[in-house]
PDB file of C-alpha atoms in Angstrom:
ATOM      1  CA  UNK A  28      89.166 -42.981 -15.600  1.00  0.00           C
ATOM      2  CA  UNK A  29      90.502 -45.493 -17.845  1.00  0.00           C
ATOM      3  CA  UNK A  30      87.793 -47.407 -19.829  1.00  0.00           C
ATOM      4  CA  UNK A  31      89.923 -49.193 -22.190  1.00  0.00           C
ATOM      5  CA  UNK A  32      93.296 -50.736 -21.569  1.00  0.00           C
ATOM      6  CA  UNK A  33      95.383 -52.592 -24.074  1.00  0.00           C
ATOM      7  CA  UNK A  34      98.270 -54.975 -23.504  1.00  0.00           C
ATOM      8  CA  UNK A  35     100.938 -55.333 -24.199  1.00  0.00           C
ATOM      9  CA  UNK A  36     102.165 -51.975 -25.493  1.00  0.00           C
ATOM     10  CA  UNK A  37     104.341 -53.514 -28.062  1.00  0.00           C
ATOM     11  CA  UNK A  38     104.843 -56.928 -29.536  1.00  0.00           C
ATOM     12  CA  UNK A  39     107.615 -58.325 -31.575  1.00  0.00           C
ATOM     13  CA  UNK A  40     107.122 -61.460 -33.415  1.00  0.00           C
ATOM     14  CA  UNK A  41     108.761 -63.796 -35.855  1.00  0.00           C
ATOM     15  CA  UNK A  42     106.947 -64.339 -39.038  1.00  0.00           C
ATOM     16  CA  UNK A  43     104.624 -67.395 -38.424  1.00  0.00           C
ATOM     17  CA  UNK A  44     104.645 -66.899 -34.639  1.00  0.00           C
ATOM     18  CA  UNK A  45     101.035 -66.669 -33.506  1.00  0.00           C
ATOM     19  CA  UNK A  46     100.127 -64.424 -30.574  1.00  0.00           C
ATOM     20  CA  UNK A  47      97.255 -62.573 -28.945  1.00  0.00           C
ATOM     21  CA  UNK A  48      96.668 -58.912 -28.066  1.00  0.00           C
ATOM     22  CA  UNK A  49      94.351 -58.033 -25.118  1.00  0.00           C
ATOM     23  CA  UNK A  50      91.810 -55.290 -24.633  1.00  0.00           C
ATOM     24  CA  UNK A  51      90.174 -55.098 -21.206  1.00  0.00           C
ATOM     25  CA  UNK A  52      87.346 -52.598 -20.555  1.00  0.00           C
ATOM     26  CA  UNK A  53      85.467 -51.209 -17.646  1.00  0.00           C
ATOM     27  CA  UNK A  54      82.409 -49.955 -19.396  1.00  0.00           C
ATOM     28  CA  UNK A  55      79.114 -51.587 -18.050  1.00  0.00           C
ATOM     29  CA  UNK A  56      76.491 -52.898 -20.370  1.00  0.00           C
ATOM     30  CA  UNK A  57      78.815 -53.011 -23.222  1.00  0.00           C
ATOM     31  CA  UNK A  58      77.082 -52.184 -26.491  1.00  0.00           C
ATOM     32  CA  UNK A  59      79.909 -52.421 -29.010  1.00  0.00           C
ATOM     33  CA  UNK A  60      83.590 -53.100 -29.085  1.00  0.00           C
ATOM     34  CA  UNK A  61      85.722 -52.275 -32.203  1.00  0.00           C
ATOM     35  CA  UNK A  62      89.073 -53.133 -33.628  1.00  0.00           C
ATOM     36  CA  UNK A  63      90.995 -50.915 -35.853  1.00  0.00           C
ATOM     37  CA  UNK A  64      94.536 -51.264 -37.408  1.00  0.00           C
ATOM     38  CA  UNK A  65      96.615 -48.143 -37.721  1.00  0.00           C
ATOM     39  CA  UNK A  66      99.797 -47.887 -40.050  1.00  0.00           C
ATOM     40  CA  UNK A  67     102.247 -45.180 -39.256  1.00  0.00           C
ATOM     41  CA  UNK A  68     101.185 -41.806 -40.429  1.00  0.00           C
ATOM     42  CA  UNK A  69      97.796 -43.093 -41.571  1.00  0.00           C
ATOM     43  CA  UNK A  70      94.297 -43.043 -40.319  1.00  0.00           C
ATOM     44  CA  UNK A  71      92.944 -46.148 -38.353  1.00  0.00           C
ATOM     45  CA  UNK A  72      91.273 -48.786 -40.599  1.00  0.00           C
ATOM     46  CA  UNK A  73      88.154 -50.728 -39.425  1.00  0.00           C
ATOM     47  CA  UNK A  74      88.645 -54.404 -38.766  1.00  0.00           C
ATOM     48  CA  UNK A  75      85.779 -55.667 -36.642  1.00  0.00           C
ATOM     49  CA  UNK A  76      82.811 -54.956 -34.456  1.00  0.00           C
ATOM     50  CA  UNK A  77      81.880 -57.262 -31.571  1.00  0.00           C
ATOM     51  CA  UNK A  78      78.502 -56.852 -29.661  1.00  0.00           C
ATOM     52  CA  UNK A  79      78.191 -59.644 -27.110  1.00  0.00           C
ATOM     53  CA  UNK A  80      80.081 -62.185 -24.952  1.00  0.00           C
ATOM     54  CA  UNK A  81      81.018 -65.125 -26.854  1.00  0.00           C
ATOM     55  CA  UNK A  82      81.069 -63.511 -30.308  1.00  0.00           C
ATOM     56  CA  UNK A  83      83.942 -64.187 -32.634  1.00  0.00           C
ATOM     57  CA  UNK A  84      84.916 -62.684 -36.020  1.00  0.00           C
ATOM     58  CA  UNK A  85      87.641 -63.558 -38.333  1.00  0.00           C
ATOM     59  CA  UNK A  86      89.518 -61.733 -41.286  1.00  0.00           C
ATOM     60  CA  UNK A  87      92.344 -63.403 -42.884  1.00  0.00           C
ATOM     61  CA  UNK A  88      94.962 -64.127 -40.206  1.00  0.00           C
ATOM     62  CA  UNK A  89      93.106 -61.990 -37.539  1.00  0.00           C
ATOM     63  CA  UNK A  90      90.420 -63.396 -35.140  1.00  0.00           C
ATOM     64  CA  UNK A  91      88.719 -61.176 -32.422  1.00  0.00           C
ATOM     65  CA  UNK A  92      86.937 -62.637 -29.590  1.00  0.00           C
ATOM     66  CA  UNK A  93      84.953 -60.961 -26.855  1.00  0.00           C
ATOM     67  CA  UNK A  94      84.180 -61.835 -23.317  1.00  0.00           C
ATOM     68  CA  UNK A  95      82.232 -59.841 -20.528  1.00  0.00           C
ATOM     69  CA  UNK A  96      85.367 -58.048 -19.327  1.00  0.00           C
ATOM     70  CA  UNK A  97      87.965 -58.215 -22.386  1.00  0.00           C
ATOM     71  CA  UNK A  98      88.444 -58.783 -25.883  1.00  0.00           C
ATOM     72  CA  UNK A  99      91.351 -60.705 -27.579  1.00  0.00           C
ATOM     73  CA  UNK A 100      92.848 -60.180 -31.276  1.00  0.00           C
ATOM     74  CA  UNK A 101      94.615 -63.302 -32.323  1.00  0.00           C
ATOM     75  CA  UNK A 102      97.094 -63.193 -34.969  1.00  0.00           C
ATOM     76  CA  UNK A 103      97.671 -66.542 -36.489  1.00  0.00           C
ATOM     77  CA  UNK A 104     100.993 -67.093 -38.449  1.00  0.00           C
ATOM     78  CA  UNK A 105     101.666 -63.269 -38.870  1.00  0.00           C
ATOM     79  CA  UNK A 106     103.454 -61.944 -41.854  1.00  0.00           C
ATOM     80  CA  UNK A 107     105.505 -58.814 -42.036  1.00  0.00           C
ATOM     81  CA  UNK A 108     102.533 -56.906 -43.574  1.00  0.00           C
ATOM     82  CA  UNK A 109     100.608 -57.552 -40.395  1.00  0.00           C
ATOM     83  CA  UNK A 110     102.973 -55.090 -38.632  1.00  0.00           C
ATOM     84  CA  UNK A 111     100.802 -52.081 -37.409  1.00  0.00           C
ATOM     85  CA  UNK A 112      99.260 -50.688 -34.452  1.00  0.00           C
ATOM     86  CA  UNK A 113      96.051 -52.343 -33.420  1.00  0.00           C
ATOM     87  CA  UNK A 114      93.517 -50.053 -31.535  1.00  0.00           C
ATOM     88  CA  UNK A 115      90.596 -51.426 -29.473  1.00  0.00           C
ATOM     89  CA  UNK A 116      87.570 -48.924 -28.774  1.00  0.00           C
ATOM     90  CA  UNK A 117      84.329 -49.387 -26.783  1.00  0.00           C
ATOM     91  CA  UNK A 118      81.016 -47.568 -26.978  1.00  0.00           C
ATOM     92  CA  UNK A 119      80.747 -45.533 -23.861  1.00  0.00           C
ATOM     93  CA  UNK A 120      77.481 -43.844 -24.486  1.00  0.00           C
ATOM     94  CA  UNK A 121      75.126 -43.290 -27.376  1.00  0.00           C
ATOM     95  CA  UNK A 122      77.615 -40.981 -29.125  1.00  0.00           C
ATOM     96  CA  UNK A 123      81.083 -41.694 -28.008  1.00  0.00           C
ATOM     97  CA  UNK A 124      83.830 -44.237 -28.596  1.00  0.00           C
ATOM     98  CA  UNK A 125      86.760 -44.408 -26.224  1.00  0.00           C
ATOM     99  CA  UNK A 126      89.875 -45.736 -27.737  1.00  0.00           C
ATOM    100  CA  UNK A 127      92.722 -47.708 -25.988  1.00  0.00           C
ATOM    101  CA  UNK A 128      96.292 -46.608 -26.397  1.00  0.00           C
ATOM    102  CA  UNK A 129      96.966 -49.466 -28.983  1.00  0.00           C
ATOM    103  CA  UNK A 130      99.500 -52.362 -29.227  1.00  0.00           C
ATOM    104  CA  UNK A 131     102.147 -51.730 -31.679  1.00  0.00           C
ATOM    105  CA  UNK A 132     102.984 -55.177 -33.462  1.00  0.00           C
ATOM    106  CA  UNK A 133     106.224 -55.834 -35.410  1.00  0.00           C
ATOM    107  CA  UNK A 134     106.446 -58.912 -37.352  1.00  0.00           C
ATOM    108  CA  UNK A 135     110.142 -59.792 -38.573  1.00  0.00           C
ATOM    109  CA  UNK A 136     110.644 -61.927 -41.651  1.00  0.00           C
TER     110      UNK A 136
ATOM    111  CA  UNK B  13      91.944 -45.714 -49.325  1.00  0.00           C
ATOM    112  CA  UNK B  14      88.888 -45.119 -47.291  1.00  0.00           C
ATOM    113  CA  UNK B  15      87.245 -42.548 -49.373  1.00  0.00           C
ATOM    114  CA  UNK B  16      87.532 -39.793 -46.748  1.00  0.00           C
ATOM    115  CA  UNK B  17      89.688 -36.857 -47.779  1.00  0.00           C
ATOM    116  CA  UNK B  18      91.500 -34.319 -45.570  1.00  0.00           C
ATOM    117  CA  UNK B  19      93.313 -31.304 -46.194  1.00  0.00           C
ATOM    118  CA  UNK B  20      95.938 -30.080 -45.747  1.00  0.00           C
ATOM    119  CA  UNK B  21      98.167 -33.071 -44.978  1.00  0.00           C
ATOM    120  CA  UNK B  22     100.663 -30.994 -42.875  1.00  0.00           C
ATOM    121  CA  UNK B  23     100.282 -27.737 -41.346  1.00  0.00           C
ATOM    122  CA  UNK B  24     103.030 -25.825 -39.473  1.00  0.00           C
ATOM    123  CA  UNK B  25     102.086 -22.659 -37.755  1.00  0.00           C
ATOM    124  CA  UNK B  26     103.068 -20.610 -34.598  1.00  0.00           C
ATOM    125  CA  UNK B  27     101.425 -20.169 -31.269  1.00  0.00           C
ATOM    126  CA  UNK B  28      98.497 -17.867 -31.008  1.00  0.00           C
ATOM    127  CA  UNK B  29      97.414 -18.435 -34.679  1.00  0.00           C
ATOM    128  CA  UNK B  30      94.128 -19.784 -36.077  1.00  0.00           C
ATOM    129  CA  UNK B  31      93.887 -22.639 -38.763  1.00  0.00           C
ATOM    130  CA  UNK B  32      91.255 -24.583 -40.424  1.00  0.00           C
ATOM    131  CA  UNK B  33      91.282 -28.312 -41.175  1.00  0.00           C
ATOM    132  CA  UNK B  34      88.899 -29.647 -43.936  1.00  0.00           C
ATOM    133  CA  UNK B  35      87.363 -32.963 -44.228  1.00  0.00           C
ATOM    134  CA  UNK B  36      85.215 -34.465 -47.119  1.00  0.00           C
ATOM    135  CA  UNK B  37      83.319 -37.649 -46.045  1.00  0.00           C
ATOM    136  CA  UNK B  38      82.778 -40.766 -48.272  1.00  0.00           C
ATOM    137  CA  UNK B  39      80.043 -40.376 -50.931  1.00  0.00           C
ATOM    138  CA  UNK B  40      76.578 -41.031 -49.226  1.00  0.00           C
ATOM    139  CA  UNK B  41      77.906 -40.648 -45.575  1.00  0.00           C
ATOM    140  CA  UNK B  42      76.001 -38.164 -43.352  1.00  0.00           C
ATOM    141  CA  UNK B  43      78.101 -38.223 -40.131  1.00  0.00           C
ATOM    142  CA  UNK B  44      81.412 -36.625 -39.694  1.00  0.00           C
ATOM    143  CA  UNK B  45      83.572 -37.204 -36.642  1.00  0.00           C
ATOM    144  CA  UNK B  46      86.731 -35.354 -35.570  1.00  0.00           C
ATOM    145  CA  UNK B  47      89.483 -36.893 -33.495  1.00  0.00           C
ATOM    146  CA  UNK B  48      92.813 -35.684 -32.085  1.00  0.00           C
ATOM    147  CA  UNK B  49      95.694 -38.154 -31.624  1.00  0.00           C
ATOM    148  CA  UNK B  50      98.868 -37.231 -29.876  1.00  0.00           C
ATOM    149  CA  UNK B  51     101.415 -39.562 -28.475  1.00  0.00           C
ATOM    150  CA  UNK B  52     100.500 -38.924 -24.713  1.00  0.00           C
ATOM    151  CA  UNK B  53      96.774 -38.894 -25.070  1.00  0.00           C
ATOM    152  CA  UNK B  54      96.054 -41.505 -27.862  1.00  0.00           C
ATOM    153  CA  UNK B  55      92.929 -41.085 -30.016  1.00  0.00           C
ATOM    154  CA  UNK B  56      90.533 -38.581 -28.495  1.00  0.00           C
ATOM    155  CA  UNK B  57      86.957 -37.875 -29.907  1.00  0.00           C
ATOM    156  CA  UNK B  58      86.374 -34.234 -30.377  1.00  0.00           C
ATOM    157  CA  UNK B  59      82.983 -33.804 -32.028  1.00  0.00           C
ATOM    158  CA  UNK B  60      80.372 -35.458 -34.325  1.00  0.00           C
ATOM    159  CA  UNK B  61      78.123 -33.747 -36.808  1.00  0.00           C
ATOM    160  CA  UNK B  62      75.283 -35.519 -38.632  1.00  0.00           C
ATOM    161  CA  UNK B  63      73.573 -34.132 -41.746  1.00  0.00           C
ATOM    162  CA  UNK B  64      74.757 -30.519 -40.765  1.00  0.00           C
ATOM    163  CA  UNK B  65      73.741 -30.684 -37.104  1.00  0.00           C
ATOM    164  CA  UNK B  66      76.098 -31.200 -34.150  1.00  0.00           C
ATOM    165  CA  UNK B  67      75.243 -34.525 -32.723  1.00  0.00           C
ATOM    166  CA  UNK B  68      77.837 -35.161 -29.998  1.00  0.00           C
ATOM    167  CA  UNK B  69      80.527 -33.447 -28.293  1.00  0.00           C
ATOM    168  CA  UNK B  70      83.887 -35.049 -26.731  1.00  0.00           C
ATOM    169  CA  UNK B  71      86.892 -33.565 -25.269  1.00  0.00           C
ATOM    170  CA  UNK B  72      86.816 -30.427 -27.516  1.00  0.00           C
ATOM    171  CA  UNK B  73      88.387 -27.338 -26.139  1.00  0.00           C
ATOM    172  CA  UNK B  74      86.441 -24.042 -26.217  1.00  0.00           C
ATOM    173  CA  UNK B  75      89.123 -22.751 -28.625  1.00  0.00           C
ATOM    174  CA  UNK B  76      88.172 -25.212 -31.130  1.00  0.00           C
ATOM    175  CA  UNK B  77      84.890 -25.221 -33.199  1.00  0.00           C
ATOM    176  CA  UNK B  78      83.583 -27.136 -36.096  1.00  0.00           C
ATOM    177  CA  UNK B  79      80.750 -27.180 -38.587  1.00  0.00           C
ATOM    178  CA  UNK B  80      79.260 -29.248 -41.335  1.00  0.00           C
ATOM    179  CA  UNK B  81      78.156 -27.699 -44.544  1.00  0.00           C
ATOM    180  CA  UNK B  82      75.121 -28.354 -46.894  1.00  0.00           C
ATOM    181  CA  UNK B  83      77.382 -30.394 -49.106  1.00  0.00           C
ATOM    182  CA  UNK B  84      78.280 -32.460 -45.857  1.00  0.00           C
ATOM    183  CA  UNK B  85      81.958 -31.622 -45.949  1.00  0.00           C
ATOM    184  CA  UNK B  86      83.275 -30.418 -42.469  1.00  0.00           C
ATOM    185  CA  UNK B  87      85.776 -27.928 -41.070  1.00  0.00           C
ATOM    186  CA  UNK B  88      87.567 -28.065 -37.860  1.00  0.00           C
ATOM    187  CA  UNK B  89      88.774 -24.546 -36.715  1.00  0.00           C
ATOM    188  CA  UNK B  90      91.483 -24.278 -34.149  1.00  0.00           C
ATOM    189  CA  UNK B  91      92.128 -20.932 -32.643  1.00  0.00           C
ATOM    190  CA  UNK B  92      94.786 -19.295 -30.132  1.00  0.00           C
ATOM    191  CA  UNK B  93      96.959 -22.216 -30.769  1.00  0.00           C
ATOM    192  CA  UNK B  94      99.260 -23.642 -28.175  1.00  0.00           C
ATOM    193  CA  UNK B  95     102.318 -25.963 -28.297  1.00  0.00           C
ATOM    194  CA  UNK B  96     100.102 -28.659 -26.895  1.00  0.00           C
ATOM    195  CA  UNK B  97      97.814 -28.502 -29.749  1.00  0.00           C
ATOM    196  CA  UNK B  98     100.233 -30.142 -32.065  1.00  0.00           C
ATOM    197  CA  UNK B  99      98.984 -33.420 -33.078  1.00  0.00           C
ATOM    198  CA  UNK B 100      97.452 -35.538 -35.789  1.00  0.00           C
ATOM    199  CA  UNK B 101      93.826 -34.571 -36.318  1.00  0.00           C
ATOM    200  CA  UNK B 102      91.607 -37.275 -38.120  1.00  0.00           C
ATOM    201  CA  UNK B 103      88.271 -37.021 -39.586  1.00  0.00           C
ATOM    202  CA  UNK B 104      85.964 -40.111 -39.802  1.00  0.00           C
ATOM    203  CA  UNK B 105      82.773 -40.401 -41.536  1.00  0.00           C
ATOM    204  CA  UNK B 106      79.805 -43.064 -41.253  1.00  0.00           C
ATOM    205  CA  UNK B 107      76.665 -43.547 -43.236  1.00  0.00           C
ATOM    206  CA  UNK B 108      74.307 -43.066 -40.186  1.00  0.00           C
ATOM    207  CA  UNK B 109      74.351 -41.240 -36.923  1.00  0.00           C
ATOM    208  CA  UNK B 110      74.728 -43.951 -34.636  1.00  0.00           C
ATOM    209  CA  UNK B 111      78.144 -44.480 -32.931  1.00  0.00           C
ATOM    210  CA  UNK B 112      77.937 -48.179 -33.732  1.00  0.00           C
ATOM    211  CA  UNK B 113      78.035 -47.447 -37.564  1.00  0.00           C
ATOM    212  CA  UNK B 114      81.362 -48.314 -38.977  1.00  0.00           C
ATOM    213  CA  UNK B 115      83.632 -45.181 -38.951  1.00  0.00           C
ATOM    214  CA  UNK B 116      85.890 -44.733 -41.952  1.00  0.00           C
ATOM    215  CA  UNK B 117      88.978 -42.566 -41.250  1.00  0.00           C
ATOM    216  CA  UNK B 118      90.853 -40.115 -43.512  1.00  0.00           C
ATOM    217  CA  UNK B 119      94.483 -39.800 -43.589  1.00  0.00           C
ATOM    218  CA  UNK B 120      94.724 -37.061 -41.173  1.00  0.00           C
ATOM    219  CA  UNK B 121      96.243 -33.624 -40.858  1.00  0.00           C
ATOM    220  CA  UNK B 122      99.615 -33.345 -39.011  1.00  0.00           C
ATOM    221  CA  UNK B 123      99.482 -29.950 -37.033  1.00  0.00           C
ATOM    222  CA  UNK B 124     102.723 -28.623 -35.690  1.00  0.00           C
ATOM    223  CA  UNK B 125     102.618 -25.641 -33.495  1.00  0.00           C
ATOM    224  CA  UNK B 126     105.883 -23.812 -32.976  1.00  0.00           C
TER     225      UNK B 126
END
């Protein structure tokens, strides 16, 4: 059973072209939703944790928001260095995170 | 640099063999998590250790085992290797035992089974 679905699978942006990534989840009683960035051949790098609907967090050009059924990662005026795969994960029980397949973002100069 | 180290970086071996992957957590972190990442399965949680004790199990095969030593480094042992075990294996560490604690990932070990 898919608990975390990310869309789109891939996103190609022009530098400065803002866009949003979606992470929808089916876990009931969400206790935590996490966003990670992963560069090719490297380990995921933690970005944000969101706990409740309505919560928002920002870091540089990235802003994560959370509703009762999904989370969005907004990229404002992206730069080529924002190119990466963005992973979303949800807490499914006391001990486990379930990761989505990721959205690969490519930003062209 | 997350502060988590993994060795080796690359490993090439044959089917049926056994390998050991090593992870050193960030200084002060008590939890170690192991994940497998393949193209078709994405990032899959395998197992968690907290301060030397097994805390949680995920999709870990019986051919795989892990342990955490008194100095808190961890090893993941993979035996009777199959072609399908080829993947990136990541270790992550966190300060506490709760899954909501921020996990810091190492650079990974790329395993190729021929």
